[in-house]
CSV table of C-alpha atoms in Angstrom, one decimal:
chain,number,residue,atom,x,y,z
A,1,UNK,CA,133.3,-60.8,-47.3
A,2,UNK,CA,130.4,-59.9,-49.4
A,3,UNK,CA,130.0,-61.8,-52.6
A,4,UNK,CA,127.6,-59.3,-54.6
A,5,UNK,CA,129.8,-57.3,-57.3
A,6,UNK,CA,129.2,-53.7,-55.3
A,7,UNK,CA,131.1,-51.3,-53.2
A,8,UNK,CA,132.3,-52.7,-50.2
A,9,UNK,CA,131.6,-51.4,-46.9
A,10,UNK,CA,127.5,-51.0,-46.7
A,11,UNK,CA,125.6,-48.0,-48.3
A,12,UNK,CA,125.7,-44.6,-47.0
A,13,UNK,CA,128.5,-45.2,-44.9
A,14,UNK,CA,131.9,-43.8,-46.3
A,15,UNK,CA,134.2,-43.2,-42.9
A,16,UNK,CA,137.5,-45.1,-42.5
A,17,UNK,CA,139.1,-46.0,-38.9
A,18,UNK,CA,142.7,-46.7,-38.8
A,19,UNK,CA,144.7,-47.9,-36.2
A,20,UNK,CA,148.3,-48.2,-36.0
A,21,UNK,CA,148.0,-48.9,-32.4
A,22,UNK,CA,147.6,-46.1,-29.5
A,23,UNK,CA,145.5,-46.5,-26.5
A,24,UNK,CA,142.6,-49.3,-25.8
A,25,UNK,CA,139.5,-49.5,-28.1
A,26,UNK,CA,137.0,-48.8,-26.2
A,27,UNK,CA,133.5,-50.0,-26.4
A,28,UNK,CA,131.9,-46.3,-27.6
A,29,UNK,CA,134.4,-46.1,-30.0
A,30,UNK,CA,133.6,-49.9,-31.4
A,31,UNK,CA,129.9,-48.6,-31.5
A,32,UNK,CA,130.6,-45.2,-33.1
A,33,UNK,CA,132.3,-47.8,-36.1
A,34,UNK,CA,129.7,-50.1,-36.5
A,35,UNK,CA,127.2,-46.7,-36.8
A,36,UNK,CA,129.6,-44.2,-39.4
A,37,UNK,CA,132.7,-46.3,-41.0
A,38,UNK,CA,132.6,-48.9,-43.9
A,39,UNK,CA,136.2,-49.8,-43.4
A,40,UNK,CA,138.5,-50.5,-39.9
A,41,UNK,CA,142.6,-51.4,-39.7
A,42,UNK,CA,143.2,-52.3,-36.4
A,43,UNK,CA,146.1,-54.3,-35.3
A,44,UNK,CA,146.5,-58.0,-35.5
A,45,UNK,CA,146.0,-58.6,-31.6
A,46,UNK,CA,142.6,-56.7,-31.7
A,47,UNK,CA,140.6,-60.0,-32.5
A,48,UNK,CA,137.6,-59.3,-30.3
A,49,UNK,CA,137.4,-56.0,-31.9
A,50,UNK,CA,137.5,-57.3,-35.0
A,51,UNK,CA,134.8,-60.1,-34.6
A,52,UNK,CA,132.7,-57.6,-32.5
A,53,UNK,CA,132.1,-55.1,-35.5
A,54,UNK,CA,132.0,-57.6,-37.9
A,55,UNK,CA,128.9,-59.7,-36.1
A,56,UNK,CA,127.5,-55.9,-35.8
A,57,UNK,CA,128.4,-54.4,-39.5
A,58,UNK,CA,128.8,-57.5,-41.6
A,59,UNK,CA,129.6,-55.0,-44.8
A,60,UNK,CA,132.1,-53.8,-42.7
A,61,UNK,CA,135.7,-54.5,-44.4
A,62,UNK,CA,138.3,-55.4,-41.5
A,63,UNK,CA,141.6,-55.5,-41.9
A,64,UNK,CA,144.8,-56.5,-40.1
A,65,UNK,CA,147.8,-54.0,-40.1
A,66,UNK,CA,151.0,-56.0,-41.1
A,67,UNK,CA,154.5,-54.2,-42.1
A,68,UNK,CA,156.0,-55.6,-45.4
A,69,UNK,CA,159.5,-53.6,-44.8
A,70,UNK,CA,160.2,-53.6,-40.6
A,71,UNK,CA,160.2,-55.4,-37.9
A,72,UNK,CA,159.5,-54.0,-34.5
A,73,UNK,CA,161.2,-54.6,-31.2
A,74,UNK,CA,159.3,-53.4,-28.6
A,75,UNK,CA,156.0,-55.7,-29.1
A,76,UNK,CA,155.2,-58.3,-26.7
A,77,UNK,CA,153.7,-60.7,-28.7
A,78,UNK,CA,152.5,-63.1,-29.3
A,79,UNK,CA,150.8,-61.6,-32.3
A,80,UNK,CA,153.0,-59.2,-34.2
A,81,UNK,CA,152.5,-56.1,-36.5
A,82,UNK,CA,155.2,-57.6,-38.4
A,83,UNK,CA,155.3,-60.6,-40.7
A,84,UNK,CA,158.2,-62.1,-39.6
A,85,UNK,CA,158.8,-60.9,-35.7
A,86,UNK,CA,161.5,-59.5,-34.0
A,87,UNK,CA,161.7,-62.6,-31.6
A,88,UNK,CA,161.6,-65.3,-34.9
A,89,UNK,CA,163.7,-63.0,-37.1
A,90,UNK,CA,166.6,-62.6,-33.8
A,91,UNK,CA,166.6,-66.4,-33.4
A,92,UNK,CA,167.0,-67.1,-37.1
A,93,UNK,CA,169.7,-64.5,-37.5
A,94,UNK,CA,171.6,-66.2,-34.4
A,95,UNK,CA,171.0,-69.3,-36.3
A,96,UNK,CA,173.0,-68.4,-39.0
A,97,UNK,CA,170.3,-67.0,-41.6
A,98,UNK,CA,169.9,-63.4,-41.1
A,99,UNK,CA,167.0,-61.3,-42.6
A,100,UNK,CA,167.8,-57.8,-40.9
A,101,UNK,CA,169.3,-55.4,-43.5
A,102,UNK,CA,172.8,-54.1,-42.9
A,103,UNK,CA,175.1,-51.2,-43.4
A,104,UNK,CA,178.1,-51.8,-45.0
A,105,UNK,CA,179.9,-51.5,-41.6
A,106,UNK,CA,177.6,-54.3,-40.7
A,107,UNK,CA,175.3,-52.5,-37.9
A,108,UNK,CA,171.8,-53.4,-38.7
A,109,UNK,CA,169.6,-50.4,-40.1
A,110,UNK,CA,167.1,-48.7,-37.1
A,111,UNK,CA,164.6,-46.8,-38.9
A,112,UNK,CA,165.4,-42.9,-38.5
A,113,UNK,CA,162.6,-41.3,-36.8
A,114,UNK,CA,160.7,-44.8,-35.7
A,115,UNK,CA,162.4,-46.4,-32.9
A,116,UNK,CA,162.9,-49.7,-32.1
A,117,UNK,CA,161.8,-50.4,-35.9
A,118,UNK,CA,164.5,-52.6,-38.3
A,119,UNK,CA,164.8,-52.9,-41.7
A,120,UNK,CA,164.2,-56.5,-43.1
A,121,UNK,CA,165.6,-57.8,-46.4
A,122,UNK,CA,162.6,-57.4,-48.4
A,123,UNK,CA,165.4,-58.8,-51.3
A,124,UNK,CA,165.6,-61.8,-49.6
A,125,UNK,CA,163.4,-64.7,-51.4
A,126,UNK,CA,163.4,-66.4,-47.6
A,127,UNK,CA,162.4,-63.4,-46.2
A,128,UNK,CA,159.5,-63.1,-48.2
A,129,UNK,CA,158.5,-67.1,-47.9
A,130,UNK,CA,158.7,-66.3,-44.1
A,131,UNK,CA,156.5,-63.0,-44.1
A,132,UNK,CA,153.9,-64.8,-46.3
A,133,UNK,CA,153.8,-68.3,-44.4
A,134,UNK,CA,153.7,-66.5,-41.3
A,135,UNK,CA,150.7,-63.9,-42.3
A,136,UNK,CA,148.4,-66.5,-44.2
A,137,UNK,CA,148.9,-68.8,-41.1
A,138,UNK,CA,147.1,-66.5,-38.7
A,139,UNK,CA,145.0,-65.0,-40.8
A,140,UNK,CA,143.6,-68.4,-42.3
A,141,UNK,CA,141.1,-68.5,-39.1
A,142,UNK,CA,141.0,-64.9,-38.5
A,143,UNK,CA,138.2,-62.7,-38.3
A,144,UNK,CA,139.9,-60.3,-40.3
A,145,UNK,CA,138.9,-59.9,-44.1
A,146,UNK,CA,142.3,-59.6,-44.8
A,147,UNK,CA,145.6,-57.3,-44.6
A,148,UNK,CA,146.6,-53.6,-44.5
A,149,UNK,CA,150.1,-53.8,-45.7
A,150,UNK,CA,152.0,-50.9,-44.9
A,151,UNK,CA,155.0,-49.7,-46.2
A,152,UNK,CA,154.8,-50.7,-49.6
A,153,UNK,CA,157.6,-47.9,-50.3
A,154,UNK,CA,158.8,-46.2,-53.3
A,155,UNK,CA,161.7,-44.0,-51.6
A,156,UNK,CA,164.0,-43.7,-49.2
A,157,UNK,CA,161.7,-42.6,-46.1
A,158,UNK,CA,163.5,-44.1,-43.2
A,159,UNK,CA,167.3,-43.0,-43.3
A,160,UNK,CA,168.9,-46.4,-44.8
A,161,UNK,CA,171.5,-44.1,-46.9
A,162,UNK,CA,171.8,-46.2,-49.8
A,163,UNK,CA,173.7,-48.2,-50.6
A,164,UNK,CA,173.6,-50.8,-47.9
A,165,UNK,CA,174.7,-54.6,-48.0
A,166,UNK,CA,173.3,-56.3,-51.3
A,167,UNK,CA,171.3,-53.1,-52.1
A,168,UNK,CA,173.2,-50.2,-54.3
A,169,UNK,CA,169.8,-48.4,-54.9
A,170,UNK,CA,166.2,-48.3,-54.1
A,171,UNK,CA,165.2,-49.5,-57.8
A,172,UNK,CA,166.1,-52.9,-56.2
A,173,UNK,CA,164.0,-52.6,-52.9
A,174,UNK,CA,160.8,-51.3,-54.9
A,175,UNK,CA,161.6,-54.8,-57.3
A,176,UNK,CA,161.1,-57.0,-54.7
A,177,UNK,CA,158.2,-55.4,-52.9
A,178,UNK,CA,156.2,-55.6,-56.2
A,179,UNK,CA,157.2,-59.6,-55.7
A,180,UNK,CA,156.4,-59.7,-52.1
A,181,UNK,CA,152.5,-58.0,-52.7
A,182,UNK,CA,151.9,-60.5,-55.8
A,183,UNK,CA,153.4,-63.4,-54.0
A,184,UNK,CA,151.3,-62.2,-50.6
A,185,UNK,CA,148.2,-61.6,-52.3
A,186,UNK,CA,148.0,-64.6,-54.0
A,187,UNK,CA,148.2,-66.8,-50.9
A,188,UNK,CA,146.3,-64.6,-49.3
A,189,UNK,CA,143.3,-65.1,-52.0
A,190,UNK,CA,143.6,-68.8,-52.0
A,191,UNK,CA,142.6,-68.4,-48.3
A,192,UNK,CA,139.1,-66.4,-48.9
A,193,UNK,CA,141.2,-62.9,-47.6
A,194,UNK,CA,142.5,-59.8,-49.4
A,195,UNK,CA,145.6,-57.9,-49.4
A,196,UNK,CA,145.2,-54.2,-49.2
A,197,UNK,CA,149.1,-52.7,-49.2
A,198,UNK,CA,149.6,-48.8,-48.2
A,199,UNK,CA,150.7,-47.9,-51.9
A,200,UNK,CA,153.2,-45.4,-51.8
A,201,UNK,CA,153.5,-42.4,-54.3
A,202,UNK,CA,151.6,-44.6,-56.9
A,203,UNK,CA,151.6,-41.8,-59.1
A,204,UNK,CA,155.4,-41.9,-59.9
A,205,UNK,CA,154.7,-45.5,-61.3
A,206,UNK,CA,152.5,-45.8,-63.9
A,207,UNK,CA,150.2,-48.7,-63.1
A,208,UNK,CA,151.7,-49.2,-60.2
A,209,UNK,CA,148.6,-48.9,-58.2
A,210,UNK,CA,146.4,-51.0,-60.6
A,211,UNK,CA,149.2,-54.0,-59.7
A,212,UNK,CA,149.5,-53.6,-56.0
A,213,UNK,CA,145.7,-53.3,-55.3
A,214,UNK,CA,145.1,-56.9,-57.7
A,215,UNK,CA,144.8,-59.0,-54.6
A,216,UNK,CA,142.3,-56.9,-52.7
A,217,UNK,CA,142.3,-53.2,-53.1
A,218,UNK,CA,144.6,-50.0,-51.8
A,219,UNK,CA,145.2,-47.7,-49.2
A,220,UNK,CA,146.3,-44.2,-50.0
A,221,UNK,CA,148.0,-42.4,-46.7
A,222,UNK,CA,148.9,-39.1,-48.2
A,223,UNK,CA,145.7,-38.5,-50.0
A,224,UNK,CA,145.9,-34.5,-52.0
A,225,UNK,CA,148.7,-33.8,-49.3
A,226,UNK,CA,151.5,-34.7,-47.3
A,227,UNK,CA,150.9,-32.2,-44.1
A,228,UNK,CA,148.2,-29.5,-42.7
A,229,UNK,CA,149.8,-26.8,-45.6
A,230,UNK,CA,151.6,-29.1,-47.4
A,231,UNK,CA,149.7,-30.1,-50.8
A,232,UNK,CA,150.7,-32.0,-53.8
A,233,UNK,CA,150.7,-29.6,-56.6
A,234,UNK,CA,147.7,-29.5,-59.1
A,235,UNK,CA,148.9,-32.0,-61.7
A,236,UNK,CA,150.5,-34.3,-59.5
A,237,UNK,CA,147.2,-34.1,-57.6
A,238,UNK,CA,144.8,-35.0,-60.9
A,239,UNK,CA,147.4,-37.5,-61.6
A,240,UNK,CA,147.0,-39.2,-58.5
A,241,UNK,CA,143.2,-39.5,-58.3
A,242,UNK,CA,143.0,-40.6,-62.1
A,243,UNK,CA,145.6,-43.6,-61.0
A,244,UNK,CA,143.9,-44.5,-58.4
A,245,UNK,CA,140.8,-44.3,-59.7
A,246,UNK,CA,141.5,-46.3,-62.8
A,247,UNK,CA,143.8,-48.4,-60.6
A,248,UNK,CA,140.8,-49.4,-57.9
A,249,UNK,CA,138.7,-51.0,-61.2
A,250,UNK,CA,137.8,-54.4,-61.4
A,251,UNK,CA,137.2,-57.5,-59.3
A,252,UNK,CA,139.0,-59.7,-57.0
A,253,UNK,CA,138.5,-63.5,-56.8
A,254,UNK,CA,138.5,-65.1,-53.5
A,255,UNK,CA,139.3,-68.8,-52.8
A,256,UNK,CA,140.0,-71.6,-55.4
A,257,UNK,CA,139.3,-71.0,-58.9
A,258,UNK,CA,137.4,-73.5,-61.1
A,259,UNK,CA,137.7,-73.8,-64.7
A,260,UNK,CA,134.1,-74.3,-65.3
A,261,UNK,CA,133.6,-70.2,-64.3
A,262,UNK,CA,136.3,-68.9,-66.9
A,263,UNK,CA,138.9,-69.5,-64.1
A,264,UNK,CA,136.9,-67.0,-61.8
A,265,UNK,CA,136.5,-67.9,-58.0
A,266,UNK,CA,133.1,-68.9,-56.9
A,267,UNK,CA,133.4,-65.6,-54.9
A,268,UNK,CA,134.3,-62.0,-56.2
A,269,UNK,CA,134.0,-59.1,-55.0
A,270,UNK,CA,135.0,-55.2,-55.9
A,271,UNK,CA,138.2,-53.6,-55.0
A,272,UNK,CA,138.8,-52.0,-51.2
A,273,UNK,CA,140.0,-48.4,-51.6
A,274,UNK,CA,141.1,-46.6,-48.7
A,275,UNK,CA,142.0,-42.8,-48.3
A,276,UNK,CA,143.6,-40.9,-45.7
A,277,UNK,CA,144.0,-36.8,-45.9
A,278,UNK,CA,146.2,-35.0,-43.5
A,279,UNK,CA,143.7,-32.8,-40.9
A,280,UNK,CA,144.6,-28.8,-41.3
A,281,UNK,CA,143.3,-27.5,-37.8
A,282,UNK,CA,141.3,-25.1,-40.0
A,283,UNK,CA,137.4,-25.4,-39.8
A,284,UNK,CA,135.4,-25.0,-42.3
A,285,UNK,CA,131.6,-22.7,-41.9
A,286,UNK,CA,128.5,-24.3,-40.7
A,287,UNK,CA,129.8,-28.1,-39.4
A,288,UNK,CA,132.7,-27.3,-38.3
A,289,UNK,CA,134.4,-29.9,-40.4
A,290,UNK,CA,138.4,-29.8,-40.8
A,291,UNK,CA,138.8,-27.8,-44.0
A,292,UNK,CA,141.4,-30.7,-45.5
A,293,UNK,CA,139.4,-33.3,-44.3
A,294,UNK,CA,136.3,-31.4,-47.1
A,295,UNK,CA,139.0,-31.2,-49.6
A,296,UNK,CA,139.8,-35.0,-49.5
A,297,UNK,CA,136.0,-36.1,-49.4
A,298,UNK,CA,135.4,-33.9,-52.4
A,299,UNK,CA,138.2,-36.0,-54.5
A,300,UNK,CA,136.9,-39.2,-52.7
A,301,UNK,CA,133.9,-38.2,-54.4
A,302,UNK,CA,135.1,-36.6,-57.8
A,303,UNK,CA,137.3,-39.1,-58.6
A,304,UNK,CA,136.2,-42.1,-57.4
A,305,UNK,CA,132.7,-41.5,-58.8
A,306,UNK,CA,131.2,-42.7,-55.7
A,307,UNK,CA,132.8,-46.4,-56.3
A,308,UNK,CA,135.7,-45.9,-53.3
A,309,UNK,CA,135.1,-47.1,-50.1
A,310,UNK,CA,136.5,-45.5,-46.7
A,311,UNK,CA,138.5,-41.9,-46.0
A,312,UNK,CA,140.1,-40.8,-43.0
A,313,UNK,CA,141.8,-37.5,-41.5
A,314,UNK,CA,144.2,-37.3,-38.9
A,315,UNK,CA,147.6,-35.9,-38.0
A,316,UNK,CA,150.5,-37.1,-38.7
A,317,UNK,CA,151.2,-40.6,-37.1
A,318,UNK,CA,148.1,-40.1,-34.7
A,319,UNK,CA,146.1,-43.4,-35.4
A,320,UNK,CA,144.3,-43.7,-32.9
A,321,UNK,CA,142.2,-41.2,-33.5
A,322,UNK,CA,137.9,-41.4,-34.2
A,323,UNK,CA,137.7,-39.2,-37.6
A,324,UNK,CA,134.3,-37.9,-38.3
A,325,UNK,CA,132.4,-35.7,-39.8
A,326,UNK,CA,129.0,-34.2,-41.3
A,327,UNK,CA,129.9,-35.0,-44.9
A,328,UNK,CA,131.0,-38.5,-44.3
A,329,UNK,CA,127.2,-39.5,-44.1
A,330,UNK,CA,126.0,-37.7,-47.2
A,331,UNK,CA,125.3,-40.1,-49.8
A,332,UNK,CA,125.7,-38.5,-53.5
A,333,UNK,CA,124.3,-41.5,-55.5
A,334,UNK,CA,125.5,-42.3,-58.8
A,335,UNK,CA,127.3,-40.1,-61.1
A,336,UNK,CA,126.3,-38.2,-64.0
A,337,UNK,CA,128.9,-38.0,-66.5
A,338,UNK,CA,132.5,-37.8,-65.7
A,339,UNK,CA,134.8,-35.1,-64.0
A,340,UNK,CA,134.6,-31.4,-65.6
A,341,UNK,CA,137.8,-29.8,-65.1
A,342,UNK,CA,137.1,-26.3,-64.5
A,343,UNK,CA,140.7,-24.7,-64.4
A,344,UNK,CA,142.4,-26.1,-61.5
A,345,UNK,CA,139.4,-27.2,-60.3
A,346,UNK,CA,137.8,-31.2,-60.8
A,347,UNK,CA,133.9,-31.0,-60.0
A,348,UNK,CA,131.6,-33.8,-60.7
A,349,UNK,CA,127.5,-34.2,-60.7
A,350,UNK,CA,125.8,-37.5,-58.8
A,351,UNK,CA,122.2,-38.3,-59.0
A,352,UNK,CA,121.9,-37.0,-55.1
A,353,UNK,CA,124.4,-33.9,-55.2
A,354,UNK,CA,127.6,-32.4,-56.3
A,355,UNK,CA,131.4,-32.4,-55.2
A,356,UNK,CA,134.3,-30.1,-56.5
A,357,UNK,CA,137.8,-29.1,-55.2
A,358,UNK,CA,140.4,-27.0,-56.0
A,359,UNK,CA,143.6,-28.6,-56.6
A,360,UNK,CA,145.7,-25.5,-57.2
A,361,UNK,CA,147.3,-23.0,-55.5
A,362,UNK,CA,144.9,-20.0,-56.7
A,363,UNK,CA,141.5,-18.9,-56.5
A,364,UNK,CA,138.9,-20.4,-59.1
A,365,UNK,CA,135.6,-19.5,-59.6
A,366,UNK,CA,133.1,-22.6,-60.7
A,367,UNK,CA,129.5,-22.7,-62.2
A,368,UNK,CA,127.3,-24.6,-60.3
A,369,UNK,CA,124.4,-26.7,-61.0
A,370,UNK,CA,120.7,-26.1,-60.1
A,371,UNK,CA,118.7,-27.3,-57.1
A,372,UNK,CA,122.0,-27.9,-54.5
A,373,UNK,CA,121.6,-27.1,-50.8
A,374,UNK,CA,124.2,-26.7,-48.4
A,375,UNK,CA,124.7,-28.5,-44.9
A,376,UNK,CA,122.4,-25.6,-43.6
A,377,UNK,CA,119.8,-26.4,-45.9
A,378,UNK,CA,120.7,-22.9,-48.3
A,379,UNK,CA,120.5,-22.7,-51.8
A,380,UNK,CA,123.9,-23.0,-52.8
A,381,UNK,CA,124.4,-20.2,-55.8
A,382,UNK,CA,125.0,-20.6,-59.5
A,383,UNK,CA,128.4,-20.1,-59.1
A,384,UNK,CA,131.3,-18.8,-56.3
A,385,UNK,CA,134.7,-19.0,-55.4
A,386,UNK,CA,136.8,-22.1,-54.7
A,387,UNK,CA,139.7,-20.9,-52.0
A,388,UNK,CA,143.3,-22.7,-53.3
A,389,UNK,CA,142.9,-26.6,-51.8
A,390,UNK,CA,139.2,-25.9,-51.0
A,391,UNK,CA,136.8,-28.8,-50.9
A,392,UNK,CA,132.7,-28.9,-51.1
A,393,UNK,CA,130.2,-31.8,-51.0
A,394,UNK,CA,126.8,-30.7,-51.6
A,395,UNK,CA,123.3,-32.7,-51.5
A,396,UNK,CA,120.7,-32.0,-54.3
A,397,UNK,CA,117.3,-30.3,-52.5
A,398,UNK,CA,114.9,-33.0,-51.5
């Protein structure tokens, strides 16, 4: 990982790949990486992957997928998406120490919807030991920069019908994920690697986001909207860009501390923050670029002031998909002054252009600064008309 206090992932490149598994990589899709994204999650077993595009994009950040909350059947090993692996967590439970969660008839809990996937005791101080021994083990070596964390959950998403054995609510499951990320991260950091968990609904926590992303940064997987129509409403959308945003401040120190550097780490580097928008099907004029994919690289933009590091589009579950588009390669440059809230909509001015999006459900019409050129290479005018959940990235004129 880069020492240098700046955002991660190499300038001018703001594309993130993630991978929760699918098909092959292929070789053109390894090169497309190394050319347009600053960030990859791939799964733990794609090692050459991993050390190919970081030989090739050294500011690359590379991450490992690992699931804090499931185990998975079906893999054949012997790496794991998992922390603690179906084959270990079966032999231990036949052992007589059982980390699968339970109904209160006893049968373990399949997650609804996700076959094959079991719930683990994330309340289970063992469990957690396990998960974190096991993860800093492989990735002490690894070429990976760190972890992707995923399901780092705030509700019920999966069909466990509370209550279960040992849990009457999910106020206890959230608990002792917040212990497994700081107890995770910290290992993982002693190591030289960072911990980036999928932060779930972080607005409904205050500073929940700022907490979970200490050890590394956080990824965002239902950036602006949960589906291709399906938007978070205008407030809770604000709300969740100015969380993130304030949450994604700071630094994170890598390796052993020394009291001599203020108990800092002789390496530090920014935050990792990953988005992901859901793709609408619907294409916007001139590049032809997925009209939610716009919308979520105008917030990347608005809120995160250019300081964020990688966003993706896809459909639902389809990871193993190449996002791309036009936009991702326009570089706005620093920002001037902060976001001006025009109505519902959040627009923001950067030394090299300008981004605004409309987080509401109506029409809003937004004044526009001088000299702005559209991907055609138009003026752009004075002022026009931001559709409902409309996004627009423009480059100053050259």
């Amino acid at each position: 990982m880069a020492n240098k206090l700046t955002r991660l992932g190499g300038p001018g490149k703001f594309g993130a790949w993630v991978r929760y598994g699918g098909k092959p990589i292929t070789q053109q899709q390894l090169d497309f990486a190394v050319k347009n994204y600053s960030v990859a999650i791939l799964q733990p077993w794609e090692l050459d992957a991993a050390r190919y595009l970081k030989k090739r994009a050294p500011q690359m950040v590379v991450l490992a997928y690992k699931c804090l909350s499931s185990t998975r059947s079906y893999e054949p090993g012997p790496i794991y998406s998992s922390g603690v692996s179906y084959p270990l967590a079966q032999s231990m439970a036949n052992s007589g120490k059982d980390f699968f969660a339970h109904r209160l008839n006893g049968d373990r809990i399949e997650w609804k919807g996700y076959p094959k996937h079991f719930q683990m005791q994330v309340w289970n101080a063992d469990y957690r030991w396990h998960w974190v021994d096991a993860v800093v083990r492989e990735m002490r070596d690894s070429p990976f920069d760190g972890v992707m964390a995923d399901n780092d959950v705030e509700n019920d998403y999966y069909g466990l019908d509370l209550p279960i054995q040992g849990v009457e609510s999910m106020t206890k499951i959230r608990e002792h994920l917040d212990f497994l990320v700081a107890y995770a991260g910290i290992e993982l950091n002693k190591i030289g690697k960072i911990l980036v968990p999928n932060i779930a609904e972080s607005r409904l926590r205050y500073g929940k986001w700022e907490r979970h992303s200490a050890y590394g940064g956080g990824f965002e997987e239902v950036w602006l909207g949960w589906g291709p129509n399906d938007y978070l409403s205008s407030p809770y959308a604000v709300m969740q860009g100015r969380e993130i945003a304030n949450g994604s401040a700071g630094d994170v120190n890598l390796g052993a501390t020394f009291a001599g550097l203020g108990g800092r780490s002789a390496a530090s580097q920014k935050k990792v923050t990953i988005l992901r928008t859901p793709l609408s099907d619907r294409k916007a004029a001139i590049t032809g670029t997925d009209e939610n994919f716009l919308y979520g690289l105008a917030g990347f933009w608005v809120f995160g002031g250019g300081a964020f590091t990688g966003i993706s589009a896809t459909h639902h579950d389809a990871y193993d998909e190449i996002p791309h588009a036009p936009e991702l390669s326009y570089d706005l440059g620093d920002p001037v002054g902060g976001i001006i809230a025009q109505s519902t909509a959040q627009t923001r001015a950067f030394t090299r252009g300008w981004a605004a999006l409309n987080t509401g459900s109506k029409d809003v019409t937004v004044t526009v600064p001088s000299n702005l050129v559209d991907a055609a290479n138009r003026p752009v005018p004075s002022s026009f008309t931001l559709r409902a959940h409309q996004g627009v990235v423009y480059r100053r004129k050259a």
